[in-house]
PDB file of C-alpha atoms in Angstrom:
ATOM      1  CA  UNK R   1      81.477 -42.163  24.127  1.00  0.00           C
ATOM      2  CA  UNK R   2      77.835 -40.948  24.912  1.00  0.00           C
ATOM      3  CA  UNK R   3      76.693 -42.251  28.104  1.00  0.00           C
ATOM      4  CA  UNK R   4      72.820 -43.783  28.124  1.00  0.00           C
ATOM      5  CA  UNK R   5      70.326 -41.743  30.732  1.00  0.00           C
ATOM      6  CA  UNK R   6      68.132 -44.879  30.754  1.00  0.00           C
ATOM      7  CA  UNK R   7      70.038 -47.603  31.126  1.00  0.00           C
ATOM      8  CA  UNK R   8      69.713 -47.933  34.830  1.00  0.00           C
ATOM      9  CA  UNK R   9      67.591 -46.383  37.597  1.00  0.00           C
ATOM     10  CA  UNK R  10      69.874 -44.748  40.151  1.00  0.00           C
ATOM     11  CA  UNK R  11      68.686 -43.802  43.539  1.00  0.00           C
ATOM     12  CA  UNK R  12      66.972 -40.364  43.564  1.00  0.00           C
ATOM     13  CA  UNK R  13      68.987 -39.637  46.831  1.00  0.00           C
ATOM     14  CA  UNK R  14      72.157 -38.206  46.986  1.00  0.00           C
ATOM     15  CA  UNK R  15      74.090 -36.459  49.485  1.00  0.00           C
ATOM     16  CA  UNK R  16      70.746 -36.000  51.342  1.00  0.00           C
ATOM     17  CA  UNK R  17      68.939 -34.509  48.759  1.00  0.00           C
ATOM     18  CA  UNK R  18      65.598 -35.931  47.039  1.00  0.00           C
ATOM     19  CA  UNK R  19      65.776 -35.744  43.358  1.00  0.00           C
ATOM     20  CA  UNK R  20      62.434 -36.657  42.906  1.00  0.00           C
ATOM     21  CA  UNK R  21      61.214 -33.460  44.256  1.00  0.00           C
ATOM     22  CA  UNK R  22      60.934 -30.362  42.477  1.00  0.00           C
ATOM     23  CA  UNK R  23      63.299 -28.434  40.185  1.00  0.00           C
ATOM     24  CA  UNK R  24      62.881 -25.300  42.671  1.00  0.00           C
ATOM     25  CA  UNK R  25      63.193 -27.248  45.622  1.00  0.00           C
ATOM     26  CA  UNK R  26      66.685 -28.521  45.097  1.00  0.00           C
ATOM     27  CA  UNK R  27      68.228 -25.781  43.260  1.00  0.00           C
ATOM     28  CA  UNK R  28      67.450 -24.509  46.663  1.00  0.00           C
ATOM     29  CA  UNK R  29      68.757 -27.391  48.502  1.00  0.00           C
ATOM     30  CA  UNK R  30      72.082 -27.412  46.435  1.00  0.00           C
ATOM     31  CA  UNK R  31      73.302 -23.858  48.053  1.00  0.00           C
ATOM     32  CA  UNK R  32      76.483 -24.397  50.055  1.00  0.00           C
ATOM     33  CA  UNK R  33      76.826 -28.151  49.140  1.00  0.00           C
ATOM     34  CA  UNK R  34      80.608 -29.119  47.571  1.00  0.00           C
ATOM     35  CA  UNK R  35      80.583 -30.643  44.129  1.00  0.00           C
ATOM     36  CA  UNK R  36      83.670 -32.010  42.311  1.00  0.00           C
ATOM     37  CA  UNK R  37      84.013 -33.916  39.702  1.00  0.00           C
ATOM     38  CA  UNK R  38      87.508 -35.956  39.506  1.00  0.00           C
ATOM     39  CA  UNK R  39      88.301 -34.159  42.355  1.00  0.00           C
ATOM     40  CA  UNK R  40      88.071 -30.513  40.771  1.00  0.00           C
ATOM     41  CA  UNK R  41      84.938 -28.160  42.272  1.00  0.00           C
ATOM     42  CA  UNK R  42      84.301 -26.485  45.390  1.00  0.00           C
ATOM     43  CA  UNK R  43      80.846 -24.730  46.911  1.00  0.00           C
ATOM     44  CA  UNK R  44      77.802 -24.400  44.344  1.00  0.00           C
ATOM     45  CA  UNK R  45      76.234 -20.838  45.177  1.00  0.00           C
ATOM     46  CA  UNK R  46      74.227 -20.172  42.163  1.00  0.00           C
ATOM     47  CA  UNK R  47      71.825 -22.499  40.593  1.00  0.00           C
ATOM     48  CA  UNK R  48      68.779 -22.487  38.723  1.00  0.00           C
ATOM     49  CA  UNK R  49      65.897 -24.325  38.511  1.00  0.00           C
ATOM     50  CA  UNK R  50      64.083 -25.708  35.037  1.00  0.00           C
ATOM     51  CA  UNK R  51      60.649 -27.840  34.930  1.00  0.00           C
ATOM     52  CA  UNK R  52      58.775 -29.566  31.930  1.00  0.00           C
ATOM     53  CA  UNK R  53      55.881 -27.112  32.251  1.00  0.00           C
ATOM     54  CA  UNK R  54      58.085 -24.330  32.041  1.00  0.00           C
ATOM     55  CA  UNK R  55      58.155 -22.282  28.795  1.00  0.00           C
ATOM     56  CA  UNK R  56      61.902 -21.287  29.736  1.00  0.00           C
ATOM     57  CA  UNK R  57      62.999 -24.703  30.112  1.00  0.00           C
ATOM     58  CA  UNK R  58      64.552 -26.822  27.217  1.00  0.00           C
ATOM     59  CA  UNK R  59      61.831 -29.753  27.958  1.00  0.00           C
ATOM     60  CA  UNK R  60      58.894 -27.723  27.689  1.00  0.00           C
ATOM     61  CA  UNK R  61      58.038 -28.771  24.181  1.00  0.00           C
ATOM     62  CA  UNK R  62      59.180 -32.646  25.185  1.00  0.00           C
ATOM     63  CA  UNK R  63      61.801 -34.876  24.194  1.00  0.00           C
ATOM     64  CA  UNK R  64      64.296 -34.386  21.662  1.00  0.00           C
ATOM     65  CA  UNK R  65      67.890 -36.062  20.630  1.00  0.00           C
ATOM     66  CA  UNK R  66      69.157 -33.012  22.594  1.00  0.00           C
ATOM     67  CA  UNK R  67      67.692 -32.660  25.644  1.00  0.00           C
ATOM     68  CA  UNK R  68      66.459 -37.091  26.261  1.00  0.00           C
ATOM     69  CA  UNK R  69      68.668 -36.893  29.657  1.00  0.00           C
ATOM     70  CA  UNK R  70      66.591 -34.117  31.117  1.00  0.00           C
ATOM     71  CA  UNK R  71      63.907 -36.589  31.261  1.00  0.00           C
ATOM     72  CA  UNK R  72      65.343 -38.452  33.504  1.00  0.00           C
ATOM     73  CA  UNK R  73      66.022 -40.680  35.546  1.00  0.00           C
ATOM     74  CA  UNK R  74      66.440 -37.998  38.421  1.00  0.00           C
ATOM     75  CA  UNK R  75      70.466 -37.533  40.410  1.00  0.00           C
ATOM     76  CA  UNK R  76      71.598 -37.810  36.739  1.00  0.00           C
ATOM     77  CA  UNK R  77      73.666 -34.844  34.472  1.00  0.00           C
ATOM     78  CA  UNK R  78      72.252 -33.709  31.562  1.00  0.00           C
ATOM     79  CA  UNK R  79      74.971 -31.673  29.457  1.00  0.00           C
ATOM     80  CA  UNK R  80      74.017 -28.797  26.652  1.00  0.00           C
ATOM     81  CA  UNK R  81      75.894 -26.725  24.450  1.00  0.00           C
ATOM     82  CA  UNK R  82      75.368 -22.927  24.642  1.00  0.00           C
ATOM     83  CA  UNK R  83      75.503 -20.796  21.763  1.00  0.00           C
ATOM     84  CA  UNK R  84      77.500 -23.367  20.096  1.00  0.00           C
ATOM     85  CA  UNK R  85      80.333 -23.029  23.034  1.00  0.00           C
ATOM     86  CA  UNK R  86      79.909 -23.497  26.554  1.00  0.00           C
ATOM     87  CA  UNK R  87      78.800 -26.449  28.048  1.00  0.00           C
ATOM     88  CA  UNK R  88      76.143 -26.087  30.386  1.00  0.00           C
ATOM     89  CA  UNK R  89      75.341 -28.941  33.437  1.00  0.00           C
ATOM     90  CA  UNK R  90      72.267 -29.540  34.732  1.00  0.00           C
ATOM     91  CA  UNK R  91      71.034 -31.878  37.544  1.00  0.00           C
ATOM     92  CA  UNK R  92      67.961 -33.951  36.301  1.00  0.00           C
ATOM     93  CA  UNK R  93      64.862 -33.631  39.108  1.00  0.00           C
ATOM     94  CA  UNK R  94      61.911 -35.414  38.912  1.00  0.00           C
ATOM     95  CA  UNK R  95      60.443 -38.418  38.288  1.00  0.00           C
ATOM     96  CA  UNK R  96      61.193 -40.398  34.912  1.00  0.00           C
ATOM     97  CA  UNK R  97      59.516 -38.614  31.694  1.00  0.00           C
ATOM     98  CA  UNK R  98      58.617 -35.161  33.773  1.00  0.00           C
ATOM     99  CA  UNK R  99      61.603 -33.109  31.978  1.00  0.00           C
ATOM    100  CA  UNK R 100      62.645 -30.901  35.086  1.00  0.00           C
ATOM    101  CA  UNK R 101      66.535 -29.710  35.826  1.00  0.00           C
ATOM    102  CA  UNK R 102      68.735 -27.593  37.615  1.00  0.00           C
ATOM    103  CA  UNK R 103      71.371 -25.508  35.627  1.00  0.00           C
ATOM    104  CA  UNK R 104      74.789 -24.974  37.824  1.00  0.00           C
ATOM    105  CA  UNK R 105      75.399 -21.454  37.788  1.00  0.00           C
ATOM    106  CA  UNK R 106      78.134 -20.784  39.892  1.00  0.00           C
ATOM    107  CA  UNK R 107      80.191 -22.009  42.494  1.00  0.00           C
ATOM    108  CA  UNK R 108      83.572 -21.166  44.591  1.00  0.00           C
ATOM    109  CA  UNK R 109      86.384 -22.800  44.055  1.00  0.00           C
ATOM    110  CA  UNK R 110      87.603 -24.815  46.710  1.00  0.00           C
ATOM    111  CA  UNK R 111      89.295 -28.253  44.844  1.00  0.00           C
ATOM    112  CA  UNK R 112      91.673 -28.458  42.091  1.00  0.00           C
ATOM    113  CA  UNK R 113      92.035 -24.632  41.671  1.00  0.00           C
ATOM    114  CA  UNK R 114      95.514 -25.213  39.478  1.00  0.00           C
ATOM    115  CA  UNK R 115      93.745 -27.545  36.813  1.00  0.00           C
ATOM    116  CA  UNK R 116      90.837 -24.751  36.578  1.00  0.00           C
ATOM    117  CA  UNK R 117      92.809 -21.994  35.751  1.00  0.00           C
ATOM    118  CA  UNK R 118      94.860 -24.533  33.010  1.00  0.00           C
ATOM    119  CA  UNK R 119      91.395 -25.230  31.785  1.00  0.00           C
ATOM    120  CA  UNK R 120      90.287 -21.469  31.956  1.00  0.00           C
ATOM    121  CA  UNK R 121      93.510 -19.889  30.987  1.00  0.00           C
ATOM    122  CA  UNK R 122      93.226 -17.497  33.507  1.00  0.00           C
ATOM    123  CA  UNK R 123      94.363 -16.797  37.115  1.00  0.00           C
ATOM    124  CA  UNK R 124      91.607 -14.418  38.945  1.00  0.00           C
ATOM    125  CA  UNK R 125      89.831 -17.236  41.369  1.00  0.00           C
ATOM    126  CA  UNK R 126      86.447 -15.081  41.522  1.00  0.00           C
ATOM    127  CA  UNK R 127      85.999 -15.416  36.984  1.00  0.00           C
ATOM    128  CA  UNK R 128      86.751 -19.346  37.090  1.00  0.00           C
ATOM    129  CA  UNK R 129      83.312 -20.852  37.806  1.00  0.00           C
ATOM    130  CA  UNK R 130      81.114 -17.353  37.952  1.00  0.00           C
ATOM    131  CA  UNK R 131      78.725 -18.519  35.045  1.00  0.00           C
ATOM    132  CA  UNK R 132      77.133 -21.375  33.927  1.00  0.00           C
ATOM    133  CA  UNK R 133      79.721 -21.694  30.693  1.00  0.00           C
ATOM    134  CA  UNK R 134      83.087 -20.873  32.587  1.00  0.00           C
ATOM    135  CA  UNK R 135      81.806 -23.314  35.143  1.00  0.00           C
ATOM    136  CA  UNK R 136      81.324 -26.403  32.745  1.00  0.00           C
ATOM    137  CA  UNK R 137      84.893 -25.642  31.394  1.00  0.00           C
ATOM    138  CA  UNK R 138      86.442 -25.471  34.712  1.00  0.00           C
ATOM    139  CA  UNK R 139      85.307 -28.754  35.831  1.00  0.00           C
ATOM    140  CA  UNK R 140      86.093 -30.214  32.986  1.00  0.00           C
ATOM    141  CA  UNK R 141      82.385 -30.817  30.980  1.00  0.00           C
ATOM    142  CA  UNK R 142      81.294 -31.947  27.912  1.00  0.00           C
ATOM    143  CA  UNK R 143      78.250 -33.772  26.839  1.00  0.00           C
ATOM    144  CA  UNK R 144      80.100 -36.909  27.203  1.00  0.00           C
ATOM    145  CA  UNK R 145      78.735 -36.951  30.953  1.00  0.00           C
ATOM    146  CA  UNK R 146      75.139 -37.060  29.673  1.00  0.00           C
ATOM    147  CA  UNK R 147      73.466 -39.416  31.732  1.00  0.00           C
ATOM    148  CA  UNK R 148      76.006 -40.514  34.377  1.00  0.00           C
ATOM    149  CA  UNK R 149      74.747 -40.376  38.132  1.00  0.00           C
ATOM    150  CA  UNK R 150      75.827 -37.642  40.675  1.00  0.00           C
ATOM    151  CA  UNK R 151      76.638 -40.285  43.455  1.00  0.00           C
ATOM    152  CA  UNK R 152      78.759 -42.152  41.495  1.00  0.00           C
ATOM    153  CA  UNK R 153      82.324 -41.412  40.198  1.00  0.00           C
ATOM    154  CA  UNK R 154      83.543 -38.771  38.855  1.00  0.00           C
ATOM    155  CA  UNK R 155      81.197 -36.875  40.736  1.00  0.00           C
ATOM    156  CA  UNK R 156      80.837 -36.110  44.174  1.00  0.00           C
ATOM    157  CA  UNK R 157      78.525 -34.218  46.295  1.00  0.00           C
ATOM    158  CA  UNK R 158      78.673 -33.572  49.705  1.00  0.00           C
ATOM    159  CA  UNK R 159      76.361 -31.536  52.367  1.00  0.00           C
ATOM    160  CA  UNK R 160      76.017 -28.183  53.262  1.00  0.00           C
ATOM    161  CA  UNK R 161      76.983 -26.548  56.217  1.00  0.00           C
ATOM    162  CA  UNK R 162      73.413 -25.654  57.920  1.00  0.00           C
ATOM    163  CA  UNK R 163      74.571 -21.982  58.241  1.00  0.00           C
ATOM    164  CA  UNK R 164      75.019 -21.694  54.499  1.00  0.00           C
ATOM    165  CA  UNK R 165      71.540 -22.940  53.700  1.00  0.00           C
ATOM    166  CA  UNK R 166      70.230 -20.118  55.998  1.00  0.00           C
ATOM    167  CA  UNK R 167      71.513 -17.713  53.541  1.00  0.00           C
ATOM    168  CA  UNK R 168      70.032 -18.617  50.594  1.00  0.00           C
ATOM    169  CA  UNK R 169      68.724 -15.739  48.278  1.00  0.00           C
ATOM    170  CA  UNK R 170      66.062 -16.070  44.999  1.00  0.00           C
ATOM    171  CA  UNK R 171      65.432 -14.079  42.534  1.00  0.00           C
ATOM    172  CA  UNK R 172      64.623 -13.936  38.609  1.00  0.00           C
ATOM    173  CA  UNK R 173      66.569 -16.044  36.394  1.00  0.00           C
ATOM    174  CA  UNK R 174      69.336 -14.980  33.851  1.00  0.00           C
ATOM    175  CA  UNK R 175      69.247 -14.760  30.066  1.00  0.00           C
ATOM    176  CA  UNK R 176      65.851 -15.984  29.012  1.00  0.00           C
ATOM    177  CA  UNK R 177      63.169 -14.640  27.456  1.00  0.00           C
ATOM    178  CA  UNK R 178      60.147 -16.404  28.738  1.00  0.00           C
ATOM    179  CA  UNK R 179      58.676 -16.835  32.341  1.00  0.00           C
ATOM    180  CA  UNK R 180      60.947 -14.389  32.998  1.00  0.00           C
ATOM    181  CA  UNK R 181      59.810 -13.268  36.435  1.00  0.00           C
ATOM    182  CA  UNK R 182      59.903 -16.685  38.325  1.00  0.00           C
ATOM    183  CA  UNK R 183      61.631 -16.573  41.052  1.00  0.00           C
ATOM    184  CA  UNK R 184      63.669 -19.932  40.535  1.00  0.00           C
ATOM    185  CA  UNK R 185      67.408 -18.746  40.741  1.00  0.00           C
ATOM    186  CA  UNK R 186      69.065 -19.236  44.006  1.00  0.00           C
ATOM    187  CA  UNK R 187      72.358 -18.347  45.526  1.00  0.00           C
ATOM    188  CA  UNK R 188      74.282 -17.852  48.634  1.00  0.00           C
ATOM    189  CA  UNK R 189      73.902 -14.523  49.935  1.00  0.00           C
ATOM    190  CA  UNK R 190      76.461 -12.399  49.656  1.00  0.00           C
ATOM    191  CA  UNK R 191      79.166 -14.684  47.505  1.00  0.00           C
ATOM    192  CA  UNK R 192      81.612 -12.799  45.478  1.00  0.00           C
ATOM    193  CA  UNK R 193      81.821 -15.982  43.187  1.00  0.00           C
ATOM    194  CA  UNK R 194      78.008 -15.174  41.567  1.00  0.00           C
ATOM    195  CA  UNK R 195      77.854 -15.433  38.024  1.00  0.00           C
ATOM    196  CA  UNK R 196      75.583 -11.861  38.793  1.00  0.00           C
ATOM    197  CA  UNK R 197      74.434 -10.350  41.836  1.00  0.00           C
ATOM    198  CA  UNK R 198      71.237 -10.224  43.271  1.00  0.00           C
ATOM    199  CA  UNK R 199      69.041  -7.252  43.354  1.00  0.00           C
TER     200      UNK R 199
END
């Protein structure tokens, strides 16, 4: 069953972090801090960040069936399909009706490594989550989780250690073909468990 992104208005807060601030701004924020959903996750250190004036972004020509949960309200999940396989979470930013998001690229497994690899069918710990697609079948997505909040169950989000945050890196986003030189991917310097390095 499809869950409704406007049938309540969550919080914008969670874990310490303002969803009603820019895409940029907490795909920044997000380095270092532990996700899991039902328990399975670890450290997110990639990310990438997706606004509603951003040709690259799948809300930049407005609402659709597809993308209504990117529009809000913000701390919710918006869930696509990619290339007709992977599915791809996002973290909805913003205020209501702006269309702004931050696609999970990465993280390191920490949590439920045994029911990753079942999911994965694979055993190397550093190809689990490395990649927005591997991620989402790690943890366990589909677009079922449309429009449920971060602070509430499944999910859980907790704060970074302040020495992670002081190694965050940016640099040009991954696999799009417009406004391809913004600077709006982040990551955690140095992390063997990027999707792709940065240069």
């Amino acid at each position: 069953m499809e869950h409704s992104a406007i049938a309540f208005n969550p919080s914008p807060l969670v874990a310490g972090i303002d969803f009603l601030a820019a895409s940029e701004t907490v795909a920044r924020q997000l380095i270092g801090m532990r996700l899991l959903v039902d328990g399975v996750g670890g450290i997110i250190v990639e990310t990438e960040a997706y606004d509603g004036e951003d040709p690259a972004s799948h809300s930049f020509s407005g609402p659709t069936e597809r993308n209504a949960a990117m529009f809000g309200p913000p701390a919710c999940i918006y869930v696509y399909r990619s290339y007709g396989i992977h599915w791809c979470m996002n973290l909805v930013c913003r205020e209501t009706g702006h269309g702004a998001g931050v696609l999970l690229r990465a993280i390191e497994p920490t949590d439920g490594l045994e029911r990753m690899r079942d999911r994965r069918g694979l055993d190397d710990v550093r190809l689990l989550c490395a990649g927005p697609g591997r991620l989402g079948q790690a943890l366990g997505i589909d677009r079922s989780f449309t429009g449920q909040r971060l602070g509430e169950p499944p999910f859980a989000l907790f704060p970074a250690a302040p020495e992670l945050q002081a190694k965050v890196v940016a640099g040009p986003r991954i696999g799009i073909s417009k406004a391809v030189d913004q600077p709006w991917r982040f990551g955690l310097a140095g992390s063997r468990f990027l999707s792709r390095p940065f240069r």
